[in-house]
Amino acid sequence: MQIISFLAPGEPSQQPDLSLLAIRYVRALVNAQVPVYWQVLAAPGAAIAFTSTLAPRALTAEAVMRISEIDSALGDLRDLFQATREPVGGGVTLAMTAPQWWPALLAPLQGRRIAYLEPSPFLLAEQIAPYCSYPDEVWLPDEDLAQPLLRHQPGLLTKALPPVRRLAVQQDISVERLAAFRQMMGVGEKTFVFYAMLDAHSSECCADLLRAYSLAFDGETKADVALVVQCPPEFVDPLRDGAPMPAVQFVEGLLAGMPSSRGHDRPKIVLLDKNLNSTGRDLLHACGNALLVPRSGDALGLRAIDAAEVGNEVIGPAERSLEFLLGTAWQALAGPHSSAGFVQALAQAMREVWLRRDGYGGDRDRVQWHVANALSEAAFVLRVQGLLGGAEA
């Protein structure tokens, strides 16, 4: 199989989720000794428009090496790159890129052309549909996510290939390092930490999370809880034609308009307005107790998977996609998709998770077991072989 994906040279803290998932896929195939040729392209950057027709360019070996040196969780990147330099037979290509690149990458190729689509609340199905004539089939993390696309492309062949758990250079997070991370955020050792990991387009989601936290814990003076909101330094404001807005300015403005409903100070809120590399994300997972998935979801589920693997709760929309990733033991968040309904349901779920913080260990164990087995590298390789109809990957 040939896999085509992007990497951001020298910017390990800004690797897109789709790029990180491609690395996991390549790693799983290499570990299973499946011949794979990995075509690594230089990420064009967030400023490139969806309609861009710029020709993609290959990333140099030196740039790949630098990424592996900068981000310790990608320490095996150099070995993966070197192990996938030889073109392979079989005529199967999987393009793990945004749809606007499918014409340039897939149209010139012979054989079976597959595109992997990352669901996005910011791209409408009618925007994606014109690009779907270039691949022979489209793979998604969950088959249900194909329904809006199929309404515009009724004959499109779609298949589900879920993410894979990370099996990489393990982070050695010492007690001292974790304590220093908590101290930097001003979070106590015994504090129950809710946390969210947002992208630049998540200003509305951030507002939902802050309102739910306020609704759940304002006035609870005995609740030793904190909310950590990790996001880039700036949000993209859809109400100002996509103009950037400093995250700290947005959050402070929102909180100023949300006085405590019970006349007491709000429990601790920490704004971590910086991009995190893999080490930073692992520290946040290790510090946290419950990951909050916003109303727009966790498109590829990587944050939810990584949180569940370390034994954290995952609180998110009651959709099949999260249950598909975490198994039936996952305690779903029930609630409507409207902002107000989601805030109410999220607040209730946050309180329930905090109240049962010393119990329900069996459910968390079952979620961890599901992630470790159903989303393992071995399960992934078997799924790929099945999707290819028994053909060599």
Coordinates of C-alpha atoms in Angstrom, one line a residue:
M1 CA 0.0 0.0 0.0
Q2 CA 1.1 3.6 -0.7
I3 CA 0.1 6.1 2.0
I4 CA 0.2 9.9 1.2
S5 CA 0.0 12.4 4.1
F6 CA 1.3 15.8 5.2
L7 CA 3.7 16.7 8.0
A8 CA 4.4 20.2 9.3
P9 CA 8.2 20.6 9.1
G10 CA 9.7 21.8 12.4
E11 CA 6.3 22.3 14.0
P12 CA 5.5 19.2 16.1
S13 CA 3.0 21.2 18.2
Q14 CA 1.0 22.0 15.1
Q15 CA 0.7 18.6 13.4
P16 CA -2.9 18.1 12.3
D17 CA -4.8 15.2 13.7
L18 CA -5.0 13.6 10.2
S19 CA -1.2 13.7 10.0
L20 CA -0.8 12.1 13.4
L21 CA -3.3 9.4 12.5
A22 CA -1.4 8.7 9.3
I23 CA 1.7 8.1 11.4
R24 CA -0.2 5.6 13.5
Y25 CA -1.4 3.8 10.4
V26 CA 2.1 3.7 8.9
R27 CA 3.6 2.5 12.2
A28 CA 1.0 -0.3 12.5
L29 CA 1.7 -1.5 8.9
V30 CA 5.5 -1.4 9.4
N31 CA 5.2 -3.2 12.7
A32 CA 3.1 -5.9 11.0
Q33 CA 5.8 -6.2 8.3
V34 CA 3.3 -5.1 5.6
P35 CA 5.1 -3.5 2.7
V36 CA 4.2 0.2 2.6
Y37 CA 5.5 3.2 0.7
W38 CA 4.9 6.5 2.6
Q39 CA 4.8 9.6 0.5
V40 CA 5.3 12.5 3.0
L41 CA 4.4 16.0 1.9
A42 CA 5.1 19.3 3.4
A43 CA 2.0 20.7 5.2
P44 CA 0.8 23.8 3.3
G45 CA -0.2 25.7 6.5
A46 CA -3.5 26.9 7.8
A47 CA -3.5 29.9 5.6
I48 CA -4.0 27.9 2.4
A49 CA -7.6 28.2 1.3
F50 CA -9.9 25.2 0.8
T51 CA -9.9 25.8 -2.9
S52 CA -6.1 26.0 -3.2
T53 CA -4.6 24.5 -6.4
L54 CA -1.0 24.8 -5.2
A55 CA 1.0 21.7 -6.1
P56 CA 2.1 19.7 -3.0
R57 CA 5.8 19.2 -2.4
A58 CA 7.6 16.3 -0.9
L59 CA 9.1 16.7 2.6
T60 CA 12.8 16.2 2.8
A61 CA 14.4 13.4 4.8
E62 CA 16.2 16.1 6.8
A63 CA 12.9 17.8 7.8
V64 CA 11.5 14.5 8.9
M65 CA 14.5 13.8 11.0
R66 CA 14.1 17.2 12.7
I67 CA 10.5 16.5 13.6
S68 CA 11.6 13.1 15.2
E69 CA 14.2 15.0 17.2
I70 CA 12.0 17.8 18.4
D71 CA 9.0 15.6 19.5
S72 CA 10.0 12.7 21.7
A73 CA 6.7 10.9 21.1
L74 CA 7.6 10.8 17.4
G75 CA 11.1 9.5 18.1
D76 CA 10.6 6.5 15.8
L77 CA 9.6 8.8 12.9
R78 CA 13.0 8.5 11.3
D79 CA 12.9 4.7 11.4
L80 CA 9.4 4.7 9.9
F81 CA 10.5 7.1 7.1
Q82 CA 13.5 5.0 6.3
A83 CA 11.6 1.8 6.3
T84 CA 9.0 3.1 3.8
R85 CA 11.3 4.5 1.0
E86 CA 10.8 1.7 -1.5
P87 CA 7.8 1.8 -3.8
V88 CA 5.6 -1.2 -3.4
G89 CA 3.4 -3.2 -5.7
G90 CA -0.3 -3.9 -5.4
G91 CA -1.7 -0.6 -6.9
V92 CA -3.4 0.6 -3.7
T93 CA -3.0 4.2 -2.6
L94 CA -4.5 5.8 0.5
A95 CA -4.5 9.6 0.5
M96 CA -4.8 11.0 4.0
T97 CA -5.2 14.6 3.2
A98 CA -7.9 17.3 3.0
P99 CA -10.1 16.8 -0.1
Q100 CA -8.7 19.8 -2.1
W101 CA -5.5 17.8 -2.6
W102 CA -7.3 14.6 -4.0
P103 CA -7.3 15.8 -7.6
A104 CA -3.5 16.4 -7.7
L105 CA -2.6 13.3 -5.7
L106 CA -5.0 10.7 -7.0
A107 CA -6.0 11.7 -10.5
P108 CA -2.6 10.8 -12.1
L109 CA -2.5 7.3 -10.4
Q110 CA -3.5 3.9 -11.7
G111 CA -4.9 1.2 -9.5
R112 CA -7.2 1.4 -6.5
R113 CA -7.4 5.0 -5.3
I114 CA -8.7 5.6 -1.7
A115 CA -9.2 8.9 0.1
Y116 CA -9.5 9.1 3.9
L117 CA -11.9 11.8 5.0
E118 CA -11.6 13.6 8.3
P119 CA -15.1 14.8 9.3
S120 CA -15.2 18.5 10.0
P121 CA -18.0 20.8 11.2
F122 CA -16.5 23.6 9.1
L123 CA -16.7 21.8 5.7
L124 CA -20.2 21.1 4.3
A125 CA -20.9 17.9 2.4
E126 CA -21.7 19.9 -0.7
Q127 CA -18.2 21.4 -0.6
I128 CA -16.6 18.0 -0.3
A129 CA -18.8 16.2 -2.9
P130 CA -17.1 17.6 -6.0
Y131 CA -13.8 16.1 -4.9
C132 CA -15.2 12.6 -4.4
S133 CA -15.0 11.8 -8.1
Y134 CA -11.2 11.4 -7.9
P135 CA -10.9 8.5 -5.4
D136 CA -12.6 5.1 -6.2
E137 CA -13.7 5.0 -2.6
V138 CA -13.7 7.1 0.6
W139 CA -12.8 5.7 4.0
L140 CA -13.9 7.4 7.2
P141 CA -13.4 6.8 10.9
D142 CA -17.1 5.8 11.3
E143 CA -19.5 4.7 8.5
D144 CA -22.3 6.8 10.0
L145 CA -20.3 9.9 9.2
A146 CA -20.7 9.2 5.5
Q147 CA -24.5 9.8 5.5
P148 CA -24.4 13.6 4.7
L149 CA -21.9 13.0 1.9
L150 CA -24.0 10.2 0.4
R151 CA -27.0 12.5 0.1
H152 CA -24.9 14.6 -2.4
Q153 CA -23.0 11.6 -3.9
P154 CA -25.5 8.7 -3.9
G155 CA -23.2 6.2 -5.7
L156 CA -20.1 7.0 -3.6
L157 CA -18.4 3.9 -2.1
T158 CA -17.6 4.5 1.6
K159 CA -16.1 2.3 4.2
A160 CA -15.2 2.7 7.9
L161 CA -11.6 2.4 9.2
P162 CA -11.5 3.6 12.8
P163 CA -8.4 5.2 14.4
V164 CA -5.7 3.1 16.1
R165 CA -4.4 3.6 19.6
R166 CA -0.9 5.1 19.8
L167 CA 1.9 2.6 20.1
A168 CA 5.0 4.7 20.0
V169 CA 8.0 5.9 22.0
Q170 CA 6.5 6.0 25.5
Q171 CA 6.6 9.2 27.4
D172 CA 8.5 8.9 30.7
I173 CA 6.5 11.3 32.8
S174 CA 8.1 11.4 36.2
V175 CA 6.3 12.4 39.4
E176 CA 8.4 15.5 39.6
R177 CA 7.6 16.6 36.1
L178 CA 3.9 16.1 36.5
A179 CA 4.1 18.0 39.8
A180 CA 5.8 20.9 38.1
F181 CA 3.2 20.9 35.3
R182 CA 0.4 21.1 37.9
Q183 CA 2.2 23.8 39.8
M184 CA 2.6 25.8 36.6
M185 CA -1.1 25.7 36.1
G186 CA -1.8 26.3 39.8
V187 CA -3.7 23.0 40.1
G188 CA -3.4 21.1 43.4
E189 CA -2.4 17.5 43.6
K190 CA -5.8 16.3 44.8
T191 CA -7.8 18.6 42.6
F192 CA -10.2 16.9 40.2
V193 CA -9.3 18.3 36.7
F194 CA -11.7 18.6 33.8
Y195 CA -9.9 19.5 30.7
A196 CA -10.6 20.2 27.0
M197 CA -8.2 20.3 24.0
L198 CA -9.6 22.7 21.4
D199 CA -8.5 24.0 18.0
A200 CA -8.5 27.4 16.5
H201 CA -12.1 27.1 15.3
S202 CA -13.5 26.2 18.7
S203 CA -14.6 29.5 20.1
E204 CA -18.2 28.5 20.3
C205 CA -17.3 25.2 21.8
C206 CA -15.2 26.9 24.4
A207 CA -18.2 29.1 25.3
D208 CA -20.3 25.9 25.8
L209 CA -17.7 24.3 28.1
L210 CA -17.2 27.4 30.2
R211 CA -21.0 27.8 30.6
A212 CA -21.5 24.2 31.5
Y213 CA -18.6 24.3 34.1
S214 CA -20.1 27.4 35.6
L215 CA -23.6 25.8 35.7
A216 CA -22.2 22.6 37.3
F217 CA -19.9 24.1 40.0
D218 CA -20.6 27.8 40.7
G219 CA -21.2 28.1 44.5
E220 CA -19.8 24.6 45.3
T221 CA -17.2 25.8 47.7
K222 CA -16.4 22.3 48.8
A223 CA -15.8 21.0 45.3
D224 CA -12.0 20.8 44.7
V225 CA -12.3 21.0 40.9
A226 CA -10.6 22.8 38.1
L227 CA -11.2 23.3 34.4
V228 CA -8.2 23.4 32.0
V229 CA -8.9 24.8 28.6
Q230 CA -6.1 24.1 26.2
C231 CA -6.2 25.9 22.9
P232 CA -4.0 27.8 20.4
P233 CA -3.1 31.4 21.3
E234 CA -5.8 32.7 19.0
F235 CA -9.3 31.6 18.0
V236 CA -10.7 32.2 14.5
D237 CA -13.8 34.3 15.0
P238 CA -16.5 33.3 12.4
L239 CA -18.4 36.5 13.3
R240 CA -15.5 38.6 12.1
D241 CA -14.9 36.9 8.7
G242 CA -12.4 34.5 10.3
A243 CA -10.3 37.2 11.9
P244 CA -8.1 36.0 14.7
M245 CA -9.0 36.8 18.3
P246 CA -6.6 36.2 21.2
A247 CA -7.9 33.3 23.2
V248 CA -7.3 35.1 26.6
Q249 CA -9.3 38.1 25.4
F250 CA -12.2 35.8 24.3
V251 CA -12.3 33.8 27.5
E252 CA -12.0 36.9 29.8
G253 CA -14.8 38.6 27.9
L254 CA -17.0 35.5 28.2
L255 CA -16.4 35.1 31.9
A256 CA -17.1 38.8 32.5
G257 CA -20.5 38.2 31.2
M258 CA -21.2 35.1 33.2
P259 CA -21.5 36.2 36.9
S260 CA -21.8 33.4 39.4
S261 CA -25.4 32.3 39.5
R262 CA -25.1 31.7 43.3
G263 CA -23.2 34.7 44.3
H264 CA -19.9 32.9 44.9
D265 CA -16.6 32.7 43.2
R266 CA -16.4 30.3 40.3
P267 CA -14.1 27.3 40.8
K268 CA -10.7 27.4 39.2
I269 CA -10.3 27.9 35.4
V270 CA -7.0 27.6 33.7
L271 CA -6.5 28.8 30.2
L272 CA -3.6 27.0 28.5
D273 CA -3.5 29.1 25.4
K274 CA -0.6 27.4 23.6
N275 CA -0.1 24.6 21.0
L276 CA 1.2 21.5 22.7
N277 CA 3.5 18.8 21.2
S278 CA 3.0 15.2 22.1
T279 CA 4.9 15.6 25.4
G280 CA 2.6 18.5 26.4
R281 CA -0.5 16.6 25.5
D282 CA 0.6 13.5 27.5
L283 CA 1.3 15.8 30.5
L284 CA -2.2 17.2 30.2
H285 CA -3.8 13.7 30.0
A286 CA -1.7 12.6 33.0
C287 CA -2.8 15.7 35.0
G288 CA -6.4 15.5 34.0
N289 CA -9.3 13.3 35.3
A290 CA -12.0 13.9 32.7
L291 CA -11.7 14.9 29.1
L292 CA -14.5 17.2 27.8
V293 CA -15.3 16.6 24.1
P294 CA -17.0 19.6 22.6
R295 CA -20.4 19.7 20.8
S296 CA -18.6 19.6 17.4
G297 CA -17.0 16.3 18.5
D298 CA -13.5 14.9 18.3
A299 CA -13.3 14.3 14.5
L300 CA -10.8 11.4 14.5
G301 CA -11.2 10.6 18.2
L302 CA -7.5 10.8 19.0
R303 CA -7.9 12.9 22.1
A304 CA -10.7 10.6 23.4
I305 CA -8.7 7.5 22.7
D306 CA -5.5 8.8 24.4
A307 CA -7.6 10.0 27.4
A308 CA -9.3 6.7 27.9
E309 CA -6.0 4.8 27.6
V310 CA -4.6 6.6 30.7
G311 CA -7.8 5.8 32.6
N312 CA -9.6 9.2 32.4
E313 CA -13.3 9.7 31.9
V314 CA -14.4 11.0 28.6
I315 CA -17.5 13.2 28.6
G316 CA -18.9 14.0 25.1
P317 CA -21.9 14.1 22.8
A318 CA -24.1 11.0 23.0
E319 CA -23.3 9.9 19.5
R320 CA -22.5 6.5 18.1
S321 CA -19.1 7.7 17.0
L322 CA -17.8 8.0 20.5
E323 CA -19.4 4.7 21.6
F324 CA -17.8 3.1 18.5
L325 CA -14.4 4.2 19.7
L326 CA -14.8 3.6 23.4
G327 CA -17.2 0.7 23.6
T328 CA -20.5 0.2 25.2
A329 CA -19.1 0.6 28.8
W330 CA -18.5 4.3 28.0
Q331 CA -20.8 6.6 30.0
A332 CA -22.3 8.7 27.3
L333 CA -23.5 12.3 27.6
A334 CA -27.1 12.4 26.6
G335 CA -28.5 15.6 25.3
P336 CA -29.7 17.6 22.2
H337 CA -27.3 19.2 19.7
S338 CA -28.5 22.7 20.4
S339 CA -26.0 24.8 22.4
A340 CA -28.4 25.4 25.3
G341 CA -29.3 21.7 25.5
F342 CA -25.7 20.6 25.3
V343 CA -24.6 23.0 28.0
Q344 CA -27.3 21.6 30.4
A345 CA -26.5 18.0 29.6
L346 CA -22.7 18.6 29.9
A347 CA -23.1 20.3 33.3
Q348 CA -25.1 17.4 34.6
A349 CA -22.6 14.9 33.3
M350 CA -19.7 16.8 34.8
R351 CA -21.4 16.7 38.2
E352 CA -22.1 13.0 37.9
V353 CA -18.5 12.2 37.0
W354 CA -17.2 14.3 39.9
L355 CA -19.6 12.7 42.4
R356 CA -18.6 9.2 41.3
R357 CA -14.9 10.0 41.1
D358 CA -14.0 7.3 43.6
G359 CA -16.3 4.7 41.9
Y360 CA -17.2 3.1 38.6
G361 CA -13.6 1.9 38.2
G362 CA -15.0 -1.2 36.5
D363 CA -16.5 0.8 33.7
R364 CA -13.2 2.7 33.1
D365 CA -11.4 -0.7 33.0
R366 CA -13.7 -2.0 30.4
V367 CA -13.3 1.2 28.3
Q368 CA -9.5 0.8 28.6
W369 CA -9.8 -2.8 27.6
H370 CA -11.9 -1.9 24.5
V371 CA -9.4 0.7 23.4
A372 CA -6.4 -1.6 23.9
N373 CA -7.9 -4.4 21.9
A374 CA -10.5 -3.1 19.4
L375 CA -8.2 -0.2 18.4
S376 CA -4.9 -2.1 18.5
E377 CA -2.5 -2.2 15.7
A378 CA -3.3 -5.8 15.1
A379 CA -7.0 -5.1 14.8
F380 CA -6.2 -2.2 12.4
V381 CA -4.2 -4.4 10.1
L382 CA -6.9 -7.0 10.0
R383 CA -9.5 -4.3 9.2
V384 CA -7.3 -2.9 6.3
Q385 CA -7.0 -6.4 4.8
G386 CA -10.7 -6.9 5.1
L387 CA -11.5 -3.5 3.5
L388 CA -9.2 -4.5 0.6
G389 CA -11.1 -7.7 0.2
G390 CA -8.3 -9.9 1.3
A391 CA -5.9 -8.3 -1.1
E392 CA -2.3 -7.5 -0.1
A393 CA -2.2 -4.1 1.7

